[in-house]
PDB file of C-alpha atoms and ligand atoms in Angstrom:
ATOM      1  CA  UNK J 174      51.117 -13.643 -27.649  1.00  0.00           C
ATOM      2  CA  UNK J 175      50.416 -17.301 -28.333  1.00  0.00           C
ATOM      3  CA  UNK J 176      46.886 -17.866 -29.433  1.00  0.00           C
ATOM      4  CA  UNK J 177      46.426 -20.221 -25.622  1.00  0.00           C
ATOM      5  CA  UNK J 178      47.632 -16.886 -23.798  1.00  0.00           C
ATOM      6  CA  UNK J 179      45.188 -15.125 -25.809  1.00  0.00           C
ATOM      7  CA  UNK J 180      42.253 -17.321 -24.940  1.00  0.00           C
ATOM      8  CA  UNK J 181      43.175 -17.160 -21.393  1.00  0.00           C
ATOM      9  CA  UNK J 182      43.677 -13.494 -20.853  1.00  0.00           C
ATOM     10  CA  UNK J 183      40.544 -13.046 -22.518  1.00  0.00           C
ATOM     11  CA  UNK J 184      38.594 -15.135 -20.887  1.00  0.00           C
ATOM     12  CA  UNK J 185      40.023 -14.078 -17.245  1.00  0.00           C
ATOM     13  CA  UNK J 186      38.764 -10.884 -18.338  1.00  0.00           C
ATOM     14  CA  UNK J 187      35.568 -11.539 -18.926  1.00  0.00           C
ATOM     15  CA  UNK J 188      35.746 -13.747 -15.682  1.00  0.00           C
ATOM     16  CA  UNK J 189      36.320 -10.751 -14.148  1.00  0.00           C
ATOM     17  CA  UNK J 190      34.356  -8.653 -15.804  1.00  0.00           C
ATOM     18  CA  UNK J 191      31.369 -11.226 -15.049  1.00  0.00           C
ATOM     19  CA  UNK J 192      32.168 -10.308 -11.293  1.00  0.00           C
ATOM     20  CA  UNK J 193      32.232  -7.029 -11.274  1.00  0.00           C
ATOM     21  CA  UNK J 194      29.149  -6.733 -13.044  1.00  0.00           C
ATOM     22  CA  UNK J 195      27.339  -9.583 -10.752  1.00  0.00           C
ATOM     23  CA  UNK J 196      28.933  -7.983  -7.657  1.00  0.00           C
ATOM     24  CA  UNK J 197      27.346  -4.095  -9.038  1.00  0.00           C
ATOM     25  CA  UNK J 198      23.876  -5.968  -9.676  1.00  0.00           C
ATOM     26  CA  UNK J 199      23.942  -7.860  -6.583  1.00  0.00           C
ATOM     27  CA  UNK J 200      23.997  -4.020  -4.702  1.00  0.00           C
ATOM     28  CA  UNK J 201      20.960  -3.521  -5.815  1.00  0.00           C
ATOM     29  CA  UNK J 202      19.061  -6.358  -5.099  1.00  0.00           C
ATOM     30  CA  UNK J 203      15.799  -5.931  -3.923  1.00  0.00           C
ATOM     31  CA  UNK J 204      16.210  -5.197   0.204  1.00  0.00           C
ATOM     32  CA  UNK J 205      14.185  -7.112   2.859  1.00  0.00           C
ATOM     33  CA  UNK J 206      11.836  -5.954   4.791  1.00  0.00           C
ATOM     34  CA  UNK J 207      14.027  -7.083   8.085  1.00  0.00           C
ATOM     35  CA  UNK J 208      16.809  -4.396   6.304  1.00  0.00           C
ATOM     36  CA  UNK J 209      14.565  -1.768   6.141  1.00  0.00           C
ATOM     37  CA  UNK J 210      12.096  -2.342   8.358  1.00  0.00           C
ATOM     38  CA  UNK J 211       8.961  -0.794   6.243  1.00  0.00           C
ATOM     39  CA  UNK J 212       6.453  -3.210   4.597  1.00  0.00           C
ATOM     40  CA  UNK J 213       5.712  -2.654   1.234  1.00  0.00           C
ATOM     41  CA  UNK J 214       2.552  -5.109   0.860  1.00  0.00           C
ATOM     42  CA  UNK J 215       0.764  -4.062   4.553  1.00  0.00           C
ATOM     43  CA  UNK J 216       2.226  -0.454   4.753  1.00  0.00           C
ATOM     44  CA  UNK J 217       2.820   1.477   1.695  1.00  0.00           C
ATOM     45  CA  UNK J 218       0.439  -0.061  -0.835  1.00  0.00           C
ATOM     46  CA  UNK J 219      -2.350   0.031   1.535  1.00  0.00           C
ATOM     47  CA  UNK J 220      -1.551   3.922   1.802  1.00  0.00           C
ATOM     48  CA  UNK J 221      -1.885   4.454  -1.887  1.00  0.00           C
ATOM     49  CA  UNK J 222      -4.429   2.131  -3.188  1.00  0.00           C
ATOM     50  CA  UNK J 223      -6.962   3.505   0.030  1.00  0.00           C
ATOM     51  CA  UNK J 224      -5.942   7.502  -1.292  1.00  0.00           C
ATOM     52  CA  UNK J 225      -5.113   7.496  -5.267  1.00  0.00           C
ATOM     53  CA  UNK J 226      -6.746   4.211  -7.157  1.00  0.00           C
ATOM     54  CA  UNK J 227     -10.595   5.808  -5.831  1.00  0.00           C
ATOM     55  CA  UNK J 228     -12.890   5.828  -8.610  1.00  0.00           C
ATOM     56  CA  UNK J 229     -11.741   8.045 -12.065  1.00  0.00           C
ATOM     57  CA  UNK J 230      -7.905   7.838 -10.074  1.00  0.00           C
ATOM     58  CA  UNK J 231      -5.225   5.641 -10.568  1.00  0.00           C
ATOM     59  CA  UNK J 232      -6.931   2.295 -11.075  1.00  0.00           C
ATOM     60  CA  UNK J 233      -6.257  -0.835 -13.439  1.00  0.00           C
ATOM     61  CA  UNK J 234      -9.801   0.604 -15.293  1.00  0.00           C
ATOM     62  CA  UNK J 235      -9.705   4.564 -15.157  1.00  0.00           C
ATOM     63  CA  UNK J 236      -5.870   4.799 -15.261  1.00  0.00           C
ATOM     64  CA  UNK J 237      -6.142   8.574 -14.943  1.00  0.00           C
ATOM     65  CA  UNK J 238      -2.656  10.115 -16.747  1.00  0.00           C
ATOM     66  CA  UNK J 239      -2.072   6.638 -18.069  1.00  0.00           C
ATOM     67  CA  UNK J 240      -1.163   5.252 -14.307  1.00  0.00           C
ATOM     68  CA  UNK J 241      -2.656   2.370 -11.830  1.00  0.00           C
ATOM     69  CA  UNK J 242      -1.477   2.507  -9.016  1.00  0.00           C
ATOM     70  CA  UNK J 243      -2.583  -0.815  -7.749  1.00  0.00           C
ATOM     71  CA  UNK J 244       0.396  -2.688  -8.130  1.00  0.00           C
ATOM     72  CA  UNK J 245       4.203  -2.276  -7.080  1.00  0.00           C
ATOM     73  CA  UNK J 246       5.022  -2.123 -10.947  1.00  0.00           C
ATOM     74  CA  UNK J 247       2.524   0.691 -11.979  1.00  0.00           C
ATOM     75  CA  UNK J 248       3.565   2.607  -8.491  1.00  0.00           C
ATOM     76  CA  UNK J 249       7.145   2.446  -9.506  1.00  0.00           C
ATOM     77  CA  UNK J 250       6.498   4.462 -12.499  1.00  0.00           C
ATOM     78  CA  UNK J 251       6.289   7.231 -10.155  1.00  0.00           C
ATOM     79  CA  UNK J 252       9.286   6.384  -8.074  1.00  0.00           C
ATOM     80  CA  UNK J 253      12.852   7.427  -7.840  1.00  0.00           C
ATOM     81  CA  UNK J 254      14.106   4.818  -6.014  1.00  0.00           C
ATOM     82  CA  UNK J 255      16.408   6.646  -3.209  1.00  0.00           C
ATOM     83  CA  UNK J 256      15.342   9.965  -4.060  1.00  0.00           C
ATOM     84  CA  UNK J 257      12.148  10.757  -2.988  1.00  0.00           C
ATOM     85  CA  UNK J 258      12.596  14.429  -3.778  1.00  0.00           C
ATOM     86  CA  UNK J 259      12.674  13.178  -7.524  1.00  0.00           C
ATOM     87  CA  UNK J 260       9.712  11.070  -7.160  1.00  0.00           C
ATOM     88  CA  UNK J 261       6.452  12.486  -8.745  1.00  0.00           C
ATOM     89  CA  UNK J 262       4.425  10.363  -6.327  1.00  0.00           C
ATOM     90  CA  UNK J 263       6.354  12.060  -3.290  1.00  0.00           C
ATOM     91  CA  UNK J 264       6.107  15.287  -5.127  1.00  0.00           C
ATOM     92  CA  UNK J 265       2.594  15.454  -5.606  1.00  0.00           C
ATOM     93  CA  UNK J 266       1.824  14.135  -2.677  1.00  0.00           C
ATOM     94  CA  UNK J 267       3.592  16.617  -0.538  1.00  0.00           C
ATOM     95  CA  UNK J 268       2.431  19.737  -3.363  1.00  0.00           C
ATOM     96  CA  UNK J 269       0.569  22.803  -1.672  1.00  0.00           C
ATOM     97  CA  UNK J 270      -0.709  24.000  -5.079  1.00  0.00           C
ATOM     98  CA  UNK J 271      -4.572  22.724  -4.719  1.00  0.00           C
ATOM     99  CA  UNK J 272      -4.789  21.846  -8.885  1.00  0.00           C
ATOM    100  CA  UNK J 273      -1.882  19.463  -8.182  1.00  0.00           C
ATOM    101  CA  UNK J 274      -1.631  17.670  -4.420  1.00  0.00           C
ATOM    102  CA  UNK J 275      -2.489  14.286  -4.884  1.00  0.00           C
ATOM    103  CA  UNK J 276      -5.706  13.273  -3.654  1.00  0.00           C
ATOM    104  CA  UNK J 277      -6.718  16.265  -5.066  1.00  0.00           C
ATOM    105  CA  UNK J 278      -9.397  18.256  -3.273  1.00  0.00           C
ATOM    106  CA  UNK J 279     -11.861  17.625  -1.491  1.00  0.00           C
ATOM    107  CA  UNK J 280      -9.810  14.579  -0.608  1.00  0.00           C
ATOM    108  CA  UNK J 281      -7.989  14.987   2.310  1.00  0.00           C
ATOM    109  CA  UNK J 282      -3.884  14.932   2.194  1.00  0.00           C
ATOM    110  CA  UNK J 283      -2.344  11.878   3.093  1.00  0.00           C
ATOM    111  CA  UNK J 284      -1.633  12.312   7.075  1.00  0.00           C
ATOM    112  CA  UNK J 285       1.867  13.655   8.217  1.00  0.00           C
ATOM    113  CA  UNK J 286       2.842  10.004   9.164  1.00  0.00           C
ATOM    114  CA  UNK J 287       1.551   8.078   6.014  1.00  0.00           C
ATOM    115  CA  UNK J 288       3.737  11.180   3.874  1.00  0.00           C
ATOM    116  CA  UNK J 289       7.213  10.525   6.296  1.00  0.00           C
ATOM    117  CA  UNK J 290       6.623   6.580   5.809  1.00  0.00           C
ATOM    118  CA  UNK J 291       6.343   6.967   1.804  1.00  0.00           C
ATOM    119  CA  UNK J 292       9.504   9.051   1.754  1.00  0.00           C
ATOM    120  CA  UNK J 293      11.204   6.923   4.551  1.00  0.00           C
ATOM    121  CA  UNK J 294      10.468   3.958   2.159  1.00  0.00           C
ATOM    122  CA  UNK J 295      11.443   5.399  -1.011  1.00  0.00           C
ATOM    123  CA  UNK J 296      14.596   6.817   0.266  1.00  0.00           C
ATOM    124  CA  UNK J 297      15.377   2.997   1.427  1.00  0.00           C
ATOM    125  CA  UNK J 298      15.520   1.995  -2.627  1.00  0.00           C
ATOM    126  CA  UNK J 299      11.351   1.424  -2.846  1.00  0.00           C
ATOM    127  CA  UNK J 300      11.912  -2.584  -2.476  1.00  0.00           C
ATOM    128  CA  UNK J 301       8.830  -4.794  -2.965  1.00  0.00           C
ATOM    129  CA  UNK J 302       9.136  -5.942   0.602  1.00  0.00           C
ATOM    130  CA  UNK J 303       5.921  -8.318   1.030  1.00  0.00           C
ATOM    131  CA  UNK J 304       5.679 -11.510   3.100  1.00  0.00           C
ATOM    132  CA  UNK J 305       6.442  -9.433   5.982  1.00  0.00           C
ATOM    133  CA  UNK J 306       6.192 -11.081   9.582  1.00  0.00           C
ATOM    134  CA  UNK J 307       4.686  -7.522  11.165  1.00  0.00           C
ATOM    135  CA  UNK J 308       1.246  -7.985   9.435  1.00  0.00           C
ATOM    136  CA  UNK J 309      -0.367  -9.143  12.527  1.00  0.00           C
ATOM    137  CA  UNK J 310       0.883  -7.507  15.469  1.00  0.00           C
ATOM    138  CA  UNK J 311       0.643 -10.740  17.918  1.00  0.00           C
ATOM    139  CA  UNK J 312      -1.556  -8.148  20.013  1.00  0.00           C
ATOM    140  CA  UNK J 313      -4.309  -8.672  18.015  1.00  0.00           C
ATOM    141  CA  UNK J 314      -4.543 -12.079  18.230  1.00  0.00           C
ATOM    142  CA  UNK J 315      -8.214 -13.710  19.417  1.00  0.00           C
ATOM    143  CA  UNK J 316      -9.326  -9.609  20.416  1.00  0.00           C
ATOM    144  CA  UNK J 317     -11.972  -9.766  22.981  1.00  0.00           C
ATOM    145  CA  UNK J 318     -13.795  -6.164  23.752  1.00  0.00           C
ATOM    146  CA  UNK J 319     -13.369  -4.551  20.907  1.00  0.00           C
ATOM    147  CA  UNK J 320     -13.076  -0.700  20.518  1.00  0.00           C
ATOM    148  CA  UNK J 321     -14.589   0.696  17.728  1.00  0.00           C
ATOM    149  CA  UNK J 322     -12.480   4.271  17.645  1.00  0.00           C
ATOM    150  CA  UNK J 323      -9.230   2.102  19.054  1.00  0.00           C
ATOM    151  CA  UNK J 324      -9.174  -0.667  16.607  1.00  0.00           C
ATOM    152  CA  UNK J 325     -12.398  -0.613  13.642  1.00  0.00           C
ATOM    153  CA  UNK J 326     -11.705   3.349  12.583  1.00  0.00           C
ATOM    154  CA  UNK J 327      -7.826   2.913  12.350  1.00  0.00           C
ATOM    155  CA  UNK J 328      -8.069  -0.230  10.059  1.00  0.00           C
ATOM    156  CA  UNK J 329     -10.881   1.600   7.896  1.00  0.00           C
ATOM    157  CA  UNK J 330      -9.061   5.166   7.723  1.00  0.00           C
ATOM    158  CA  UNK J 331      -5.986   3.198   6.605  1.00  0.00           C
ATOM    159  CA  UNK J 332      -7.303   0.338   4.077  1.00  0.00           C
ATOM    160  CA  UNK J 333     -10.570   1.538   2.954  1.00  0.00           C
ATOM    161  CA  UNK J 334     -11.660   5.365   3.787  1.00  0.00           C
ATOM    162  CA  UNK J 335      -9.478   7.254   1.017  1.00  0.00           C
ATOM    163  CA  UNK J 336     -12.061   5.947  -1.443  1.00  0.00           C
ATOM    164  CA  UNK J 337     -15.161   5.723   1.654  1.00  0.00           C
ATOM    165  CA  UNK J 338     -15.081   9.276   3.212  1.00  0.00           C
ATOM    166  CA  UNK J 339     -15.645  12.722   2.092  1.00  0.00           C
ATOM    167  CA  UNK J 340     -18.696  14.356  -0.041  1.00  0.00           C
ATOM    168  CA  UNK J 341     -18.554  11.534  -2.742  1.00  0.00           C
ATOM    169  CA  UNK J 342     -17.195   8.537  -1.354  1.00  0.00           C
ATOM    170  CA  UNK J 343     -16.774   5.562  -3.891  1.00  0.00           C
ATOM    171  CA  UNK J 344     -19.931   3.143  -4.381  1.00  0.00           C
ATOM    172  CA  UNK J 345     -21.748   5.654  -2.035  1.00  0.00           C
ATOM    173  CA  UNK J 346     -20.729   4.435   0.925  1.00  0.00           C
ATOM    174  CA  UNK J 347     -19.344   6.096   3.746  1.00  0.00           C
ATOM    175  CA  UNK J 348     -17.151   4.021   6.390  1.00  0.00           C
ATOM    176  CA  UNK J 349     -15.153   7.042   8.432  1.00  0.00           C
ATOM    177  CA  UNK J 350     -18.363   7.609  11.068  1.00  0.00           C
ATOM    178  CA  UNK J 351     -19.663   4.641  13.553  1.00  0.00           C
ATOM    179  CA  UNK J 352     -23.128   5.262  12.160  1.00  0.00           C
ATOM    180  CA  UNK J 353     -22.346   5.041   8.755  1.00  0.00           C
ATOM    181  CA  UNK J 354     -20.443   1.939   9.501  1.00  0.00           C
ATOM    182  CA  UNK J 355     -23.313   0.504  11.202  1.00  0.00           C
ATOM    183  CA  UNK J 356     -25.938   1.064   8.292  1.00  0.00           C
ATOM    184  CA  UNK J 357     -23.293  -1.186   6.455  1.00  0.00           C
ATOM    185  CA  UNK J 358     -23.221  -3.995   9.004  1.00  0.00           C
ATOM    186  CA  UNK J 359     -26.734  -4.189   9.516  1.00  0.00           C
ATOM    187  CA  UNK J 360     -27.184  -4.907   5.286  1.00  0.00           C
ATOM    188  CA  UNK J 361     -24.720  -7.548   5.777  1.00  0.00           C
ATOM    189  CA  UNK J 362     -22.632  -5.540   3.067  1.00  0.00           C
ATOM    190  CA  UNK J 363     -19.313  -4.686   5.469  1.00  0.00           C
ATOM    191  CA  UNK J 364     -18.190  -8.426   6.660  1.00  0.00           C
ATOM    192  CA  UNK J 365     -19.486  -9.791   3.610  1.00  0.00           C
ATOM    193  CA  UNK J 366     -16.827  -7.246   1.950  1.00  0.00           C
ATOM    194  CA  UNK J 367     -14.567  -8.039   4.053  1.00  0.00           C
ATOM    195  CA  UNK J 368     -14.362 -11.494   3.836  1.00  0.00           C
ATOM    196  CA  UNK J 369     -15.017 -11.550   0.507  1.00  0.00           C
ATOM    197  CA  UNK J 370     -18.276 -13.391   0.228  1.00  0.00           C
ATOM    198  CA  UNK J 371     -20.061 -14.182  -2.599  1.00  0.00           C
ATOM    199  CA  UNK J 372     -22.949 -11.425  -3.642  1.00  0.00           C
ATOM    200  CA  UNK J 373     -20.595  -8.886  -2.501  1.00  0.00           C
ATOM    201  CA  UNK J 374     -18.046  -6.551  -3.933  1.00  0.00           C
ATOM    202  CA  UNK J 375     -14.395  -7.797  -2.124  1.00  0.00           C
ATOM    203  CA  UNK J 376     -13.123  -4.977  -0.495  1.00  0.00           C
ATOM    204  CA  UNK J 377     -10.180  -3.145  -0.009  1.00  0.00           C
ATOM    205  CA  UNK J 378     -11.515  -3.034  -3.927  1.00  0.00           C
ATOM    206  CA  UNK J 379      -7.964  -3.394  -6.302  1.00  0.00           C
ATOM    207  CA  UNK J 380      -6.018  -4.881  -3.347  1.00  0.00           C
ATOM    208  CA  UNK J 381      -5.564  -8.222  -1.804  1.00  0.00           C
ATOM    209  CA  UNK J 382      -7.665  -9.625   1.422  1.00  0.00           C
ATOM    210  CA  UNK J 383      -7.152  -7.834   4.715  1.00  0.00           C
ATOM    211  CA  UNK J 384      -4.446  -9.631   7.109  1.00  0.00           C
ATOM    212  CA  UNK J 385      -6.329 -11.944   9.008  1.00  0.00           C
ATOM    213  CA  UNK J 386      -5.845 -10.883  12.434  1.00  0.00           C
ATOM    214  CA  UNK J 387      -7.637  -7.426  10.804  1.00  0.00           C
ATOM    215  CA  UNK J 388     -10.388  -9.507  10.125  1.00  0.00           C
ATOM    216  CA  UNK J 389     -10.552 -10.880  13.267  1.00  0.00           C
ATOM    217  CA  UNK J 390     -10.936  -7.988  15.241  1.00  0.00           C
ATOM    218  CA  UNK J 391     -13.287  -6.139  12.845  1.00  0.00           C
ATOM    219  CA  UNK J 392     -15.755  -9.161  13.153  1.00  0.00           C
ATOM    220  CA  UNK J 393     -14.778  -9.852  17.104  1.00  0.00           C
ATOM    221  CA  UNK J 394     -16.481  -6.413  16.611  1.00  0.00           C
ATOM    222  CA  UNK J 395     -19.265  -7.232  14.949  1.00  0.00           C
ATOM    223  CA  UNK J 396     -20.317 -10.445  17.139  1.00  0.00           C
ATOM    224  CA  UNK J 397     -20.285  -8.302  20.175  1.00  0.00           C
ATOM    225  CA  UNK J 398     -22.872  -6.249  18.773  1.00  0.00           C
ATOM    226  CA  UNK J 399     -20.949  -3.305  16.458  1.00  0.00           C
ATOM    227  CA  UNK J 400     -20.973  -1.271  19.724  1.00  0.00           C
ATOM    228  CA  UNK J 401     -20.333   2.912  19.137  1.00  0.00           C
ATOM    229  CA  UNK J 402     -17.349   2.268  21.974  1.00  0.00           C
TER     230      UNK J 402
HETATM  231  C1  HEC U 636      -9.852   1.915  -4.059  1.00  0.00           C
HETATM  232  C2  HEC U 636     -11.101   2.345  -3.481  1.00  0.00           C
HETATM  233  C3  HEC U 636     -11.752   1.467  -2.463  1.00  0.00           C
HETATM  234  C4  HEC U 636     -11.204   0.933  -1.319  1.00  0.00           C
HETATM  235  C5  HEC U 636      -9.761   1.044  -0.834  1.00  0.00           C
HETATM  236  C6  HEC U 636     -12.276   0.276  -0.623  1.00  0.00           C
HETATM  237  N1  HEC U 636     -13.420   0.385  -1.338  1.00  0.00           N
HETATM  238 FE1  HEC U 636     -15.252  -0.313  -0.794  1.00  0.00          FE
HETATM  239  N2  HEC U 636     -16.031   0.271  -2.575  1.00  0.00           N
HETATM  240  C7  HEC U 636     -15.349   0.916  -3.569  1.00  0.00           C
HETATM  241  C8  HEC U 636     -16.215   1.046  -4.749  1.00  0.00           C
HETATM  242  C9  HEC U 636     -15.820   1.725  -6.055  1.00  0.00           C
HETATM  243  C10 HEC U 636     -17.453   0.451  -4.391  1.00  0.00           C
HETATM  244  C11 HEC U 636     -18.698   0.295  -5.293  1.00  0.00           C
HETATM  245  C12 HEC U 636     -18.821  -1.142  -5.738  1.00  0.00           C
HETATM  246  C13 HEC U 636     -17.688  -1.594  -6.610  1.00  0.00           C
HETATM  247  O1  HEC U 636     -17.270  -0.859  -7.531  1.00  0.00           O
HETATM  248  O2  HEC U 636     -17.134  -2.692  -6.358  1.00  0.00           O
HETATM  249  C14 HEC U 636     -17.305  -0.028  -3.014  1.00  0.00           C
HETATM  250  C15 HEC U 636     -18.312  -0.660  -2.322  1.00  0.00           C
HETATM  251  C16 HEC U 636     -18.231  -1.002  -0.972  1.00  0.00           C
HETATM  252  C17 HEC U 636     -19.338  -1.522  -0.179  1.00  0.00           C
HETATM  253  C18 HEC U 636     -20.733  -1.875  -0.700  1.00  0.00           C
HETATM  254  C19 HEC U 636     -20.559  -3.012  -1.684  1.00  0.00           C
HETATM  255  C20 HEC U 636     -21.620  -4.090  -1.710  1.00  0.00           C
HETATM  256  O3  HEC U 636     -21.336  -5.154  -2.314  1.00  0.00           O
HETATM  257  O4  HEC U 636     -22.698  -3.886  -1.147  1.00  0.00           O
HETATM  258  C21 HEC U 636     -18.851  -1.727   1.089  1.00  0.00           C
HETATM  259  C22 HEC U 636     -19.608  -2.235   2.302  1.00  0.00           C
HETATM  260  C23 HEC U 636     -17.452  -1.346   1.079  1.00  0.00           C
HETATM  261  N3  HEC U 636     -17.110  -0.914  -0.185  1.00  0.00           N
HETATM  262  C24 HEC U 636     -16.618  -1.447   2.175  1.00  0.00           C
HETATM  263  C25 HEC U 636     -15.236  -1.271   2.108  1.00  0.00           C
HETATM  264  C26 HEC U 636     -14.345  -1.557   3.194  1.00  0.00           C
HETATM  265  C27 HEC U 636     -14.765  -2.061   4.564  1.00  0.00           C
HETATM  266  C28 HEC U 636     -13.081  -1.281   2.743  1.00  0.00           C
HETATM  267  C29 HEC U 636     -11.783  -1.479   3.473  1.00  0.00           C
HETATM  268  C30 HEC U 636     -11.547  -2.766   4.050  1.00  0.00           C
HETATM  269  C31 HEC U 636     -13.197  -0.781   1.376  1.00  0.00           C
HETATM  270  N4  HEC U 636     -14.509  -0.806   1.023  1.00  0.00           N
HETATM  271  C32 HEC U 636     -12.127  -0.365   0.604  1.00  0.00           C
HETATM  272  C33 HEC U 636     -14.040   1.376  -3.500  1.00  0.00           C
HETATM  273  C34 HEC U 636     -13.159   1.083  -2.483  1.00  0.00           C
END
């Protein structure tokens, strides 16, 4: 073989080599949320940073067994991507044996819906699908007659009440009854969460801003007088 042939053969080798390795990588790039239809950033995280980062949990400060789970990153160390079976968040979460289930006790198990969405999402590969179009429904846009059961509760229960409900909810502060809610709006302490003014804490605490239309229709709420509807 002539040193030329060499050189060639070689290097079409590691031509092809460089494909087939670019063309396995490229399977597993991260999938979009228009593939797989779930929301990371509005859906799943929401899910887990409202029911494991609560205070002495899974946060950036307590890291309880060494994890936060406030960020995709410190999630995946819990996730089998495509095998949710071999996932120790989907594990735990699903567990029956009260010293393990995840929130433990007297938290209440993630809802039948918010478990099938985690494993729906982790058997899709777990991608960090954020930017998502869905994160205001186009319903919600300018609300007028707000419902607090139909619109306020489900935006709390998801984003906020798996650290504010129960016997010791987190700062105190329960937001899963229309009274307790109210105590909160009259202080000024709820929108000014919310919206992240100064002199108060921003809330969801270890996440990002609710979408706006959320915002919208929680203080739509408010103006028209934080009605028990
Ligand atoms: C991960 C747990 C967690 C989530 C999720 C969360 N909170 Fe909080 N919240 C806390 C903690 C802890 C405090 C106590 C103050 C602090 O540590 O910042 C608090 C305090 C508050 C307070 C009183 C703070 C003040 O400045 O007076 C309000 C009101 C509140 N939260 C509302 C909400 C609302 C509304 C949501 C959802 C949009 C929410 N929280 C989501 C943990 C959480």
């Amino acid at each position: 073989m002539s040193r030329i042939t060499f050189f060639v053969s070689l290097s079409s080798l590691l031509f092809g080599l460089g494909i087939y390795f670019s063309s396995c990588s490229s399977d597993q790039l991260p999938a979009s949320y228009d593939e797989i239809g779930i929301c990371f950033e509005t859906e799943i995280l929401p899910i887990i940073i409202s029911n494991c980062t609560q205070g002495g949990c899974h946060n950036p400060i307590d890291r309880a067994e060494g994890l936060d789970y406030s960020t995709y990153n410190g999630i995946m160390e819990s996730v089998k991507p495509f095998n949710a079976n071999k996932s120790e968040l989907y594990e735990y979460i699903i567990s029956t044996d009260p010293a393990e289930r995840m929130p433990l006790p007297p938290y209440d198990p993630l809802s039948i819906e918010e478990i099938a969405l985690i494993k729906d999402w982790i058997e899709k590969g777990a991608p960090e699908t954020i930017d998502c179009q869905s994160a205001c429904d186009s319903t919600l846009i300018n609300p007028v007659n707000v419902s607090f059961q139909n619109q306020v509760l489900p935006i709390l229960d998801a984003k906020c009440n798996g650290c504010h409900s129960g016997p010791s909810p987190d700062g105190g502060i329960d937001q899963s009854t229309w009274s307790a809610v109210k105590a909160t709006v009259n202080d000024g302490s709820f929108l000014g969460c919310i919206k992240h003014e100064g002199g108060f804490s921003p809330m969801p605490k270890f996440a990002s801003k609710l979408p706006s239309c959320e915002i919208d229709v929680i203080e739509t709420w408010v103006n028209e007088g934080a009605l028990d509807n």
